[in-house]
Coordinates of C-alpha atoms and ligand atoms in Angstrom, one line a residue:
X1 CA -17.4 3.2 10.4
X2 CA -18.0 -0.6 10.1
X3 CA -17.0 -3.3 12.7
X4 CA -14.4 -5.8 11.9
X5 CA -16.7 -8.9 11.1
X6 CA -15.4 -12.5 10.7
X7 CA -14.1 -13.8 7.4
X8 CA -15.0 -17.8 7.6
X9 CA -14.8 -20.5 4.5
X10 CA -17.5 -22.9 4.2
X11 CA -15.8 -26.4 4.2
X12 CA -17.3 -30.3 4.1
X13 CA -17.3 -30.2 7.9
X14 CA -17.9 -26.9 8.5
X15 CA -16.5 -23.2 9.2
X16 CA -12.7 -22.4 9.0
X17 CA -11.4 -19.3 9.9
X18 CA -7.5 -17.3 8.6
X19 CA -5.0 -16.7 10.9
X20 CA -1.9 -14.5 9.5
X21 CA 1.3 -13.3 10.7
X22 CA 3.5 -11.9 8.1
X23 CA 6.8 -10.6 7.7
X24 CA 8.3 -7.7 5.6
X25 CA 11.7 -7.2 4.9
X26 CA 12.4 -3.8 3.8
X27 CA 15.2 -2.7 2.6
X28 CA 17.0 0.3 4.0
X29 CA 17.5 3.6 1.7
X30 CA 21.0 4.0 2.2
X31 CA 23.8 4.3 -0.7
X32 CA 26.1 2.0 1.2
X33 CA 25.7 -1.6 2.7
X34 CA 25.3 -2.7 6.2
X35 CA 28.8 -3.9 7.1
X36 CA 30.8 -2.7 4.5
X37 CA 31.1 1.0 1.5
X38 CA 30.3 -1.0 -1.4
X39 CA 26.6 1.2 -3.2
X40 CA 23.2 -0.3 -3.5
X41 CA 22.4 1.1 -6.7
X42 CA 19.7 -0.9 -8.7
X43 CA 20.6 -2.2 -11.8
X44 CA 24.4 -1.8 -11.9
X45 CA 26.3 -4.1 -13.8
X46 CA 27.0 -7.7 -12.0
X47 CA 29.3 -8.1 -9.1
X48 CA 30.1 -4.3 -9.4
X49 CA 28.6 -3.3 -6.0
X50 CA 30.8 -5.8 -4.4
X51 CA 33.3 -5.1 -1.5
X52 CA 36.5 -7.7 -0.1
X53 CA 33.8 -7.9 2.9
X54 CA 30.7 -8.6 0.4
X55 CA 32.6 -11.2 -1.1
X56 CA 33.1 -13.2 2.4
X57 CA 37.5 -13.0 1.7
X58 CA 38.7 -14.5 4.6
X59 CA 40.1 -11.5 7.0
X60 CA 37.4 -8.9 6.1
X61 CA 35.9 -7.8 9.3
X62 CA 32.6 -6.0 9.0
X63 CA 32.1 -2.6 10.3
X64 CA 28.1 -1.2 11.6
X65 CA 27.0 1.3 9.4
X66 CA 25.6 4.3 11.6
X67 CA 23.3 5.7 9.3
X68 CA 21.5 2.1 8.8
X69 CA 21.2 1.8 12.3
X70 CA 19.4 5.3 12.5
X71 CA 16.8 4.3 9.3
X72 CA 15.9 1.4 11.7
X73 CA 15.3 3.4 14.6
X74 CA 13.7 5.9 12.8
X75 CA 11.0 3.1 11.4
X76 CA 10.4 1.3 14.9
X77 CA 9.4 5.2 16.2
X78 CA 7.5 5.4 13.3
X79 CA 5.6 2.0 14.3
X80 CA 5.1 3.4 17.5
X81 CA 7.9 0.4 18.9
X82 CA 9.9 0.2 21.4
X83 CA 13.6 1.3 20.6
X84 CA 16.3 -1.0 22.5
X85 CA 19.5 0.7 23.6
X86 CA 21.2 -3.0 23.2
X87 CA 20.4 -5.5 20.9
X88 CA 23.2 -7.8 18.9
X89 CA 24.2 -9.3 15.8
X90 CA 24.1 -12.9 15.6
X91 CA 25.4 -15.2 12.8
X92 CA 22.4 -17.2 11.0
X93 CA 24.0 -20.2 9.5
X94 CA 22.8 -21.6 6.0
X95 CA 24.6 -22.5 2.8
X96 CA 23.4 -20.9 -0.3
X97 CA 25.8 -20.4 -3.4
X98 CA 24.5 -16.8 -2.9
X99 CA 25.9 -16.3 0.6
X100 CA 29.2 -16.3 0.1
X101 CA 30.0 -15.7 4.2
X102 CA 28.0 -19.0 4.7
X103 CA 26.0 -17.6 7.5
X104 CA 23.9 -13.8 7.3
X105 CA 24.5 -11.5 10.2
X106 CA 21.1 -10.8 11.2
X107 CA 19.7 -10.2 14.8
X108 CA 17.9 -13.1 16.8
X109 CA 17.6 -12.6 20.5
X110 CA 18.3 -9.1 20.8
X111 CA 16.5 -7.5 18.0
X112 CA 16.7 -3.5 17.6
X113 CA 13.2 -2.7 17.7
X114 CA 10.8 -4.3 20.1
X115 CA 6.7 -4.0 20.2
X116 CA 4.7 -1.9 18.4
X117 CA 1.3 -1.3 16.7
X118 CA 0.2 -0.1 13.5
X119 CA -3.8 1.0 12.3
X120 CA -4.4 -0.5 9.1
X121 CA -7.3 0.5 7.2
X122 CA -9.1 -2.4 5.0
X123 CA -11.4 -1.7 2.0
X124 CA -12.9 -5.2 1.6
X125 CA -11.9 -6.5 -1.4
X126 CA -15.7 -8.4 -2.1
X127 CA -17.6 -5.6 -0.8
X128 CA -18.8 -3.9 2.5
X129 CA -17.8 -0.9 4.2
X130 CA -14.0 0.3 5.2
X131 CA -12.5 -0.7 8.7
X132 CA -9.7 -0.3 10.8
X133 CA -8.2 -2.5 12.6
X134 CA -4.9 -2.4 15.2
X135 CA -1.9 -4.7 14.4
X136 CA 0.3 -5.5 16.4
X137 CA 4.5 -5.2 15.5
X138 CA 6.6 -8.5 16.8
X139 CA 9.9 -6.5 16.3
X140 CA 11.9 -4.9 14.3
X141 CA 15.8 -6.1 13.3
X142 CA 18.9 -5.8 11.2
X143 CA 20.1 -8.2 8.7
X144 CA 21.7 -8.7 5.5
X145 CA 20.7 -9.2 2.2
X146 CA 21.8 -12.4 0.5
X147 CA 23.1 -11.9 -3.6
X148 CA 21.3 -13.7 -6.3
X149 CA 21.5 -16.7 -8.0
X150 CA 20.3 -16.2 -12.0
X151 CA 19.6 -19.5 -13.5
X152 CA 17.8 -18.6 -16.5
X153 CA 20.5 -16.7 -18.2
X154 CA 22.5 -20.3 -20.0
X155 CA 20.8 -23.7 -19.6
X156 CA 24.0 -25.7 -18.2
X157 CA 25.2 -22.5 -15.7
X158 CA 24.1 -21.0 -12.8
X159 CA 25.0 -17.6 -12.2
X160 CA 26.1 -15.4 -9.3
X161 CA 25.4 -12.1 -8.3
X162 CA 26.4 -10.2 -5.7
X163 CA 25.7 -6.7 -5.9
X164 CA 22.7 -7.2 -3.6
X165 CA 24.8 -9.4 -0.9
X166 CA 25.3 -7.1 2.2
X167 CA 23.0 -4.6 1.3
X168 CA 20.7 -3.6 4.8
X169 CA 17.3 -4.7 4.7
X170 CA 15.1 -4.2 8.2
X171 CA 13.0 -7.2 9.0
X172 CA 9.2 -6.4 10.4
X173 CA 7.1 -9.0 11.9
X174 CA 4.1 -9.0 12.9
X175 CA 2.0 -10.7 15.3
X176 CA -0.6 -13.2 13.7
X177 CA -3.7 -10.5 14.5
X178 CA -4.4 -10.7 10.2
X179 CA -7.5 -11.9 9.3
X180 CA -8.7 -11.7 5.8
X181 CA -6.7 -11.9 2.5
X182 CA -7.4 -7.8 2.2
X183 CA -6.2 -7.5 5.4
X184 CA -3.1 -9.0 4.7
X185 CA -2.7 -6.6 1.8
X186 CA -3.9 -3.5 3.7
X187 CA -1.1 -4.5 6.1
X188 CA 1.8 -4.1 3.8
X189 CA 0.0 -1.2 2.0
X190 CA 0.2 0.6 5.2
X191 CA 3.8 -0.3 6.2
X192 CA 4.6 0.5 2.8
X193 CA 3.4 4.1 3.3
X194 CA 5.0 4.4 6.5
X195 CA 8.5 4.0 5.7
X196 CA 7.7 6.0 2.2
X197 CA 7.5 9.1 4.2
X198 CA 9.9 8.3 7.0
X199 CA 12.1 8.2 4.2
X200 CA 13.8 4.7 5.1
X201 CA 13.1 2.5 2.2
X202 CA 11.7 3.4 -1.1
X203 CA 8.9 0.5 -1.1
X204 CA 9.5 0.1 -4.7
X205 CA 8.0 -3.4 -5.3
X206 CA 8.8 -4.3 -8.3
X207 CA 12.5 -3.8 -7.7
X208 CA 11.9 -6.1 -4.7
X209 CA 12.8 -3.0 -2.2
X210 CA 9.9 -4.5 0.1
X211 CA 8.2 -8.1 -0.1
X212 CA 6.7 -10.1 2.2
X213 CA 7.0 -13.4 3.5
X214 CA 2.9 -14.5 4.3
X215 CA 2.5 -16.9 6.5
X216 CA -0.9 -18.8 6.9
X217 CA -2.7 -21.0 9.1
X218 CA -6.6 -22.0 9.4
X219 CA -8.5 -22.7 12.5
X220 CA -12.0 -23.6 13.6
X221 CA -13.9 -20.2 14.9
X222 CA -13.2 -19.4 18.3
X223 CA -9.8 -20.5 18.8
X224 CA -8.6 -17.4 17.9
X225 CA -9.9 -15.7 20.7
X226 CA -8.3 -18.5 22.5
X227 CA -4.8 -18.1 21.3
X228 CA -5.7 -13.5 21.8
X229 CA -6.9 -14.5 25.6
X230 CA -3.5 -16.9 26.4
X231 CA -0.6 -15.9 23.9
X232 CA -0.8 -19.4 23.7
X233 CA 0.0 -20.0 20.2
X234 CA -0.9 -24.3 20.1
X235 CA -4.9 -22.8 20.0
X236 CA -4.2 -22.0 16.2
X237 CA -3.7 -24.1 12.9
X238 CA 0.1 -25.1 12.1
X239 CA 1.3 -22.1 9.2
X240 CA 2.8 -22.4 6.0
X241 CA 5.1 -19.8 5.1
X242 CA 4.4 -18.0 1.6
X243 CA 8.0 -16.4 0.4
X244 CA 8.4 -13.5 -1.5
X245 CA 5.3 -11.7 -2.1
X246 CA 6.1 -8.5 -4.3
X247 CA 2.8 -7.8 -5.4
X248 CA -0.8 -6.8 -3.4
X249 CA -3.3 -8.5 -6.1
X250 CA -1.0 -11.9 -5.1
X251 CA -0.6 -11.7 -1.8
X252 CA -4.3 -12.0 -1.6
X253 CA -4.5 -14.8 -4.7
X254 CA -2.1 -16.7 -2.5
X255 CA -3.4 -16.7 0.8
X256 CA -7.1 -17.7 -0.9
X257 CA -5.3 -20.5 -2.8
X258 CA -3.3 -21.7 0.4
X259 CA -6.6 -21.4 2.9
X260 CA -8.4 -23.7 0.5
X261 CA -5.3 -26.2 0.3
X262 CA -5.0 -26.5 3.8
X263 CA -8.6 -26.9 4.9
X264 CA -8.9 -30.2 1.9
X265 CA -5.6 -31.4 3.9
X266 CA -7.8 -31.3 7.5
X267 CA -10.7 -32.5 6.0
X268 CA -9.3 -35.1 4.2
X269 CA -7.9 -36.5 7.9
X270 CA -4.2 -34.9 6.8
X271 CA -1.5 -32.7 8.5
X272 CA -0.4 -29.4 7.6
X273 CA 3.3 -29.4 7.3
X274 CA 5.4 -26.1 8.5
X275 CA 7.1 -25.5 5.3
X276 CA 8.1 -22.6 3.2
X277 CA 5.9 -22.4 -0.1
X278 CA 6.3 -20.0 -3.6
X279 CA 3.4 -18.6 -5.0
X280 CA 3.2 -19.2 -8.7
X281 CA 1.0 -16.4 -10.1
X282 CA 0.5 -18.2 -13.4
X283 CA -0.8 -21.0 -12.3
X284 CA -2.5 -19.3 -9.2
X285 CA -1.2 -22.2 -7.1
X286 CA 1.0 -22.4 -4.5
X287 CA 3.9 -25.1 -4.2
X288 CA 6.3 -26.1 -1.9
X289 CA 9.8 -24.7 -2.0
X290 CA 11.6 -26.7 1.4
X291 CA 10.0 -27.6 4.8
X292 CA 10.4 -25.1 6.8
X293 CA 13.5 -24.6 9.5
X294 CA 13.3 -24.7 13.2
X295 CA 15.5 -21.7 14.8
X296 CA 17.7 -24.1 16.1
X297 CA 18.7 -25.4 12.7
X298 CA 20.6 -22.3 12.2
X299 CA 23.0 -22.7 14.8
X300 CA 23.0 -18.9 15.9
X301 CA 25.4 -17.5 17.9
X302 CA 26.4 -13.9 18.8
X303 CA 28.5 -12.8 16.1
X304 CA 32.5 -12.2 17.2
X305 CA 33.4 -10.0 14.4
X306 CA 30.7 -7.2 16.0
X307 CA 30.2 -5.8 19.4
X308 CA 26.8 -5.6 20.9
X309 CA 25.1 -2.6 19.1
X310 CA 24.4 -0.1 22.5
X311 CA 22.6 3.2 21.3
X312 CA 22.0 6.3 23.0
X313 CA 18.6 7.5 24.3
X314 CA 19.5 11.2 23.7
X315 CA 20.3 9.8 19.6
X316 CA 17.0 8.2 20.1
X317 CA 15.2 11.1 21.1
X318 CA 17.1 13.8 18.3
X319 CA 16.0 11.1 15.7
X320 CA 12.2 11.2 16.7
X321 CA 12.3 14.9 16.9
X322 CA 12.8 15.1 13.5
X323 CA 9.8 12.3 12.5
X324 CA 7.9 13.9 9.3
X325 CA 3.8 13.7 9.8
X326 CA 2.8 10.3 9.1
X327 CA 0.0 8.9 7.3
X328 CA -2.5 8.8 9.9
X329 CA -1.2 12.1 11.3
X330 CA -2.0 13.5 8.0
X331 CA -5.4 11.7 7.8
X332 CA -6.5 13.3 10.6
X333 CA -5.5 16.6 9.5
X334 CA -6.8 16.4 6.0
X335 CA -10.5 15.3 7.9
X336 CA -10.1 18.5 10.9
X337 CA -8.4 21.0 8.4
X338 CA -10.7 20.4 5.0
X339 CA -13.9 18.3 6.3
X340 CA -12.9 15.5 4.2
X341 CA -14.7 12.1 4.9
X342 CA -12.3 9.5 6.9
X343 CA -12.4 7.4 3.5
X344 CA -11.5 10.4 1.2
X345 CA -8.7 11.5 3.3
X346 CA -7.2 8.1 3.8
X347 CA -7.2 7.4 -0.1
X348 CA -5.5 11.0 -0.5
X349 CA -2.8 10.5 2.6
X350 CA -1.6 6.7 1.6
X351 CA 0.8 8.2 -0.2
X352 CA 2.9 11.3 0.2
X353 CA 2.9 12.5 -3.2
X354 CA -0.9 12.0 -3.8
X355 CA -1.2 14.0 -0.5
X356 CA 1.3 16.5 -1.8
X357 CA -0.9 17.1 -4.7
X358 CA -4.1 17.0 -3.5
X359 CA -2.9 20.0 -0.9
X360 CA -1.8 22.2 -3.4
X361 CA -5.1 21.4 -6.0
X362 CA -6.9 22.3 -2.8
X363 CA -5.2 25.4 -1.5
X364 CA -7.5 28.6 -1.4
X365 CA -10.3 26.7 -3.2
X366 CA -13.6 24.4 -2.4
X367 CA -11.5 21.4 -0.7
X368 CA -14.3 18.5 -1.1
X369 CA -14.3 19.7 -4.4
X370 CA -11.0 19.8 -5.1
X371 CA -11.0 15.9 -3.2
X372 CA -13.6 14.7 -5.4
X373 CA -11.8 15.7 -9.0
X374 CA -8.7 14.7 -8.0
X375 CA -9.9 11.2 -6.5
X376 CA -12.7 10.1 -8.9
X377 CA -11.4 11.8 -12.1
X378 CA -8.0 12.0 -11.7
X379 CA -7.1 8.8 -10.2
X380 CA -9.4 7.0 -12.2
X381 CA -8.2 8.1 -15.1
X382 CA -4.7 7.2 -13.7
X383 CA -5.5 3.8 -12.7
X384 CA -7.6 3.2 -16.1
X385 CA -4.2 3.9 -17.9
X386 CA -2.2 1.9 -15.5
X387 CA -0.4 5.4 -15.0
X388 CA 1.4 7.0 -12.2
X389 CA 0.5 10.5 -10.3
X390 CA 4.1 11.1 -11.5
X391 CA 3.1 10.4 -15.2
X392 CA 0.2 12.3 -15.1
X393 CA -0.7 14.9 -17.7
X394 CA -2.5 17.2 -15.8
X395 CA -0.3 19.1 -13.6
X396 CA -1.8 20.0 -9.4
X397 CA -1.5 24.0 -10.9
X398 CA -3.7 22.9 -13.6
X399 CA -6.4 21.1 -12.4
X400 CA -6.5 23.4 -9.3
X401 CA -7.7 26.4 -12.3
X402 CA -9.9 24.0 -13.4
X403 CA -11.9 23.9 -9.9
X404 CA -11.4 27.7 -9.6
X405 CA -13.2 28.4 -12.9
X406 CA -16.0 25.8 -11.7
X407 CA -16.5 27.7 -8.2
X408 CA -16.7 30.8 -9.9
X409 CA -19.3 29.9 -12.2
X410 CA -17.2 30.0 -15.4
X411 CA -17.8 26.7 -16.6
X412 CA -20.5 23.7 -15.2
X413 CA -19.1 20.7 -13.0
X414 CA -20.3 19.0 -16.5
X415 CA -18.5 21.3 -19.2
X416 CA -15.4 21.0 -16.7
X417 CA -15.6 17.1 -18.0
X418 CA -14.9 18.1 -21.1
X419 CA -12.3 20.7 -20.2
X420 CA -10.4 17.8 -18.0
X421 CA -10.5 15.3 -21.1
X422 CA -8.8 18.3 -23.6
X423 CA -6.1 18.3 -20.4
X424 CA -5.6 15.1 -20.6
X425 CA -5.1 15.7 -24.4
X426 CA -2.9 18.0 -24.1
X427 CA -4.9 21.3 -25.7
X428 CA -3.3 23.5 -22.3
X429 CA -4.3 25.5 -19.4
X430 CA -8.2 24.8 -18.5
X431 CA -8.7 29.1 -19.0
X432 CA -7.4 29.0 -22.8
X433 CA -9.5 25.5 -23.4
X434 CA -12.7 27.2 -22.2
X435 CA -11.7 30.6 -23.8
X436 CA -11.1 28.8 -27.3
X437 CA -14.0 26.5 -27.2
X438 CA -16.0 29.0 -26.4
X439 CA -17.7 27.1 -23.1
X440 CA -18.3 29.9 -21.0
X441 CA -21.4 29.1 -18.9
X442 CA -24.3 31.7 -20.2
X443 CA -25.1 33.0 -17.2
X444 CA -27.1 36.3 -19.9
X445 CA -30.6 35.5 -19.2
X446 CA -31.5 37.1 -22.7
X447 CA -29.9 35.3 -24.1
X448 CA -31.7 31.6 -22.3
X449 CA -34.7 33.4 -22.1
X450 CA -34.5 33.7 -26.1
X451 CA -33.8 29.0 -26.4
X452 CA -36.3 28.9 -24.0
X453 CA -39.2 30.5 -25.8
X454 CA -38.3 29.4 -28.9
X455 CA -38.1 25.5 -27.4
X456 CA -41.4 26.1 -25.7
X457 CA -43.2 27.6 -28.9
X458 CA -42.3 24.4 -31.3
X459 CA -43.5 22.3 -28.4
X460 CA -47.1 23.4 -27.7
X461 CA -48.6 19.9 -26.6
X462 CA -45.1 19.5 -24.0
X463 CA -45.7 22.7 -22.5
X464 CA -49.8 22.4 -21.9
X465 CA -48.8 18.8 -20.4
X466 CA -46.3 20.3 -17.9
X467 CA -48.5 22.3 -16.1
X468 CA -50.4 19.2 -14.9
X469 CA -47.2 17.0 -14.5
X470 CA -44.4 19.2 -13.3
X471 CA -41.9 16.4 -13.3
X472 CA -42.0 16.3 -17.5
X473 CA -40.0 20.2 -16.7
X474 CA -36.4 17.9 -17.0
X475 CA -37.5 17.4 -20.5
X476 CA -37.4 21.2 -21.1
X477 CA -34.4 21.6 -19.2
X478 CA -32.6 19.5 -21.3
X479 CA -33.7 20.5 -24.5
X480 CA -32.2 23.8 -23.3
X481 CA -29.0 22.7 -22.4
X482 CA -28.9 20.7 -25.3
X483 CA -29.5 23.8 -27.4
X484 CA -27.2 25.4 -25.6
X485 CA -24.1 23.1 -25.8
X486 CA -24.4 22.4 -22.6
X487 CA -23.4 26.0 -21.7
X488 CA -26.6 27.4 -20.1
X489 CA -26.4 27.6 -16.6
X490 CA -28.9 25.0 -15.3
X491 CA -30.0 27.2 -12.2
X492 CA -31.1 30.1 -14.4
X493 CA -32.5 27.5 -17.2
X494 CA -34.7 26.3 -14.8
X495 CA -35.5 29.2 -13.4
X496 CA -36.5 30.9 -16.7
X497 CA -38.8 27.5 -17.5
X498 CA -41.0 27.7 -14.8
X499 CA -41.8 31.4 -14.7
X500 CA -42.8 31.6 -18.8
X501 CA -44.7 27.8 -18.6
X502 CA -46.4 29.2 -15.4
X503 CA -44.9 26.6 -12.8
Ligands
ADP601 P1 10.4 -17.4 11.0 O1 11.5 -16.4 10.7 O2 10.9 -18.7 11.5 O3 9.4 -17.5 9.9 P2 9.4 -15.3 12.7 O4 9.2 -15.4 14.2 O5 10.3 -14.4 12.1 O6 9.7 -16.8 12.3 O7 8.0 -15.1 12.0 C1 6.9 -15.9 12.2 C2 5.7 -15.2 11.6 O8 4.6 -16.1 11.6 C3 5.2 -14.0 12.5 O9 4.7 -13.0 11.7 C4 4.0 -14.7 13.3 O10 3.0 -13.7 13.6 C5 3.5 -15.6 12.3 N1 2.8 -16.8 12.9 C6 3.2 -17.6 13.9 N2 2.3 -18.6 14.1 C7 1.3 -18.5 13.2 C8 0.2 -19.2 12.9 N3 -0.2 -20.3 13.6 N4 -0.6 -18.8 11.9 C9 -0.3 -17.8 11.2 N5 0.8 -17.0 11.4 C10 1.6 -17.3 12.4
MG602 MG1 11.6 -14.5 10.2

């Protein structure tokens, strides 16, 4: 595997390096909100998910959801974190027409989850070979989300939605160890897949269930190390905050855009101001949204309404007990259990149900095989359609005959191209495709033996000339197959060729 190597931009007075730091807020998969029973559901009807206590009534006290509490200790085992017995609630105070409460319960000092580490594995995005690389997890904590504001629905209003106000959502942060733009996207790609199959957020994107707030900073090469050697965090380049990243192909367009901006500020004898920026994907530019808060312009304070939140280590240790395999769990087994290559096996475990059906394509058969269809043809012809595995048209049953009737010898890996594409047509089962095309491999040597001497008799000149240049045979070869259909089985086809032209 390749070595992390250093991702600098060329500027007028010289090299710049990225610094990142990002944070995720995930949102918990749980039916009811943090503090209060109103659902979560997606897509309900306006202010229908909305409790006395999601509306901020004056009176409503909010009361700790128990099951929210165990998705979030669930994910800090999961990031390998340390789980604290006490953390606290503490009022965050901001108005917003969208935050009712005027403040959002989240947790400052005392945050639920503490340090922890993830492996994130980066497939450059301009070339060059895979890597992993550690990163290391800030914390973990508890908030609530805020509702919406709509302003696009009438041009004099501004509408209100609250359905989403209360709802849980975990807050990860991690430490600025993020290097590169595909980095940054590896990151949440991993952290994604992690809480997929610890079952504590869907990490549906699009619906928003997981976005990321990027921040960004450049620095002169070396002071990196500087700030790794000290925790001293004055060695790197003042950040700007990049809000609400829902997508991987922007969170890379972004942080290029931003690196660029900030390095013309420099150079240009400019500051970088802290502030919070929005990505505009349309124009591919960044712009500023506000400049950016100081903790202490929040006023928070522990919040009265809620005790301090004291867990039990025996709860702790019955929730890790019942941890599913994560991804890198499962990479490792799919590379020790079916000799899959590092890079195969992490493209087949970042997701559970690509896993899932890999496994059973693969059980009792050739696994590489099995690893290679399912990867190169499957998947590519998934992502060529813009299609999901759950979309797809060719069931794990399916395509797991199809490499059966390969192995034995039924059909070529080539006919089996053809078979794959009538799947994907819909004609049926891979059997009754080759049965009713009539693509059974000829495997009767009469029967090759008869194309081959009737090829080599119209082609008198070819066949003198082969015996002096033996590399011409591929000719013969494929005017076999070709006479064939493409049904001969190359081995004996070549085989046959050499003993009657005498090579
Ligand atoms: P806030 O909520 O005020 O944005 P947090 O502490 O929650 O602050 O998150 C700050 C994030 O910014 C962390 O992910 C941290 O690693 C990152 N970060 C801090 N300093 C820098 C920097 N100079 N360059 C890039 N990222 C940074
Ligand atoms: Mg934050």
């Amino acid at each position: 595997m390749s070595v992390r190597t250093p991702y600098t931009i060329k500027g007028d007075t010289g090299d710049w390096e990225l610094v990142m730091g990002l944070e995720v807020h995930a949102q918990v998969a749980s039916n009811a909100k943090l503090f209060s029973g109103a659902a979560t559901n997606f897509g309900a009807d306006p202010n229908c998910n909305v409790s006395l206590v999601d509306a901020a009534m004056p009176g409503m006290l909010p009361v700790i959801n128990r099951f929210c509490v165990e998705q979030a200790i669930r994910t800090g085992l999961g990031l390998k974190a340390q789980i604290n017995t006490y953390s606290r609630f503490d009022r965050k105070n901001y108005f917003y027409p969208d935050l009712p409460q005027g403040y959002q319960i989240s947790q400052f000092a005392h945050p639920i989850v503490g340090e922890g580490e993830i492996e994130v594995d980066v497939e450059p995005a301009h070339g060059g070979e895979a890597y992993t690389f550690p990163c290391r997890i800030e914390r973990l904590h508890l908030e609530q989300d805020a509702g919406k504001s709509i302003h696009d629905m009438d041009p004099n209003a501004t509408y209100v939605d609250l359905n989403r106000s209360g709802v849980a959502l975990m807050e990860i942060v991690s430490m600025p160890d993020i290097r590169t733009p595909a980095e940054a996207a590896s990151y949440v790609k991993k952290l994604r897949a992690i809480v997929i199959a610890l079952g504590t957020c869907d990490g549906d994107m699009e619906k928003g269930n997981l976005r990321a707030d990027v921040n960004v900073s450049v620095c002169r090469p070396g002071q990196y190390e500087k700030f790794r050697a000290t925790g001293d965090f004055s060695h790197l380049g003042t950040r700007c905050e990049l809000k609400n990243m829902n997508s991987f192909r922007f969170i890379q367009q972004a942080i290029e855009y931003e690196a660029r901006r900030q390095i013309e500020i420099i150079e240009t004898g400019g500051k970088v101001d802290q502030e919070t920026r929005l990505f505009d994907p349309v124009k591919g530019e960044t712009r500023s949204m506000r400049s950016k808060e100081d903790a202490h312009d929040y006023r928070y304070f522990p919040d009265p309404d809620l005790l301090p939140l004291e867990v039990e280590q025996a709860w702790i240790e019955e929730i890790r007990k019942t941890l599913p395999e994560l991804p890198d769990e499962k990479r490792g087994r799919f590379e020790a259990d079916y000799g899959l290559s590092r890079y195969d096996a992490g493209v087949l475990t970042a997701e559970a149900d690509k896993a899932a059906y890999f496994e059973e394509v693969a059980k009792g058969r050739d696994a590489k095989l099995a690893a290679n269809w399912v990867t190169q043809e499957l998947f590519g012809y998934l992502n060529k359609e813009g299609l999901e595995l759950s979309d797809s048209p060719i069931s794990a049953a399916d395509l797991g005959g199809l490499i059966g009737l390969i192995s034995d010898g039924t059909i070529s890996g080539k006919i089996a191209k053809d078979v794959f594409a009538r799947m994907i047509a819909g004609e049926g089962k891979p059997a009754d495709i080759v049965e009713k095309q009539g693509l059974k491999q000829v495997t009767d040597t009469g029967a090759i033996e008869k194309v081959v001497d009737e090829i080599i008799a119209a082609n008198p000149e070819q066949a003198e000339k082969v015996k002096d240049k033996p590399q011409t045979l591929g000719w013969f070869v494929g005017q076999v197959m070709k006479a064939s259909g493409g049904k001969a089985n190359p081995k004996a086809v070549n085989d046959i060729l050499k003993a009657k032209l005498g090579i």
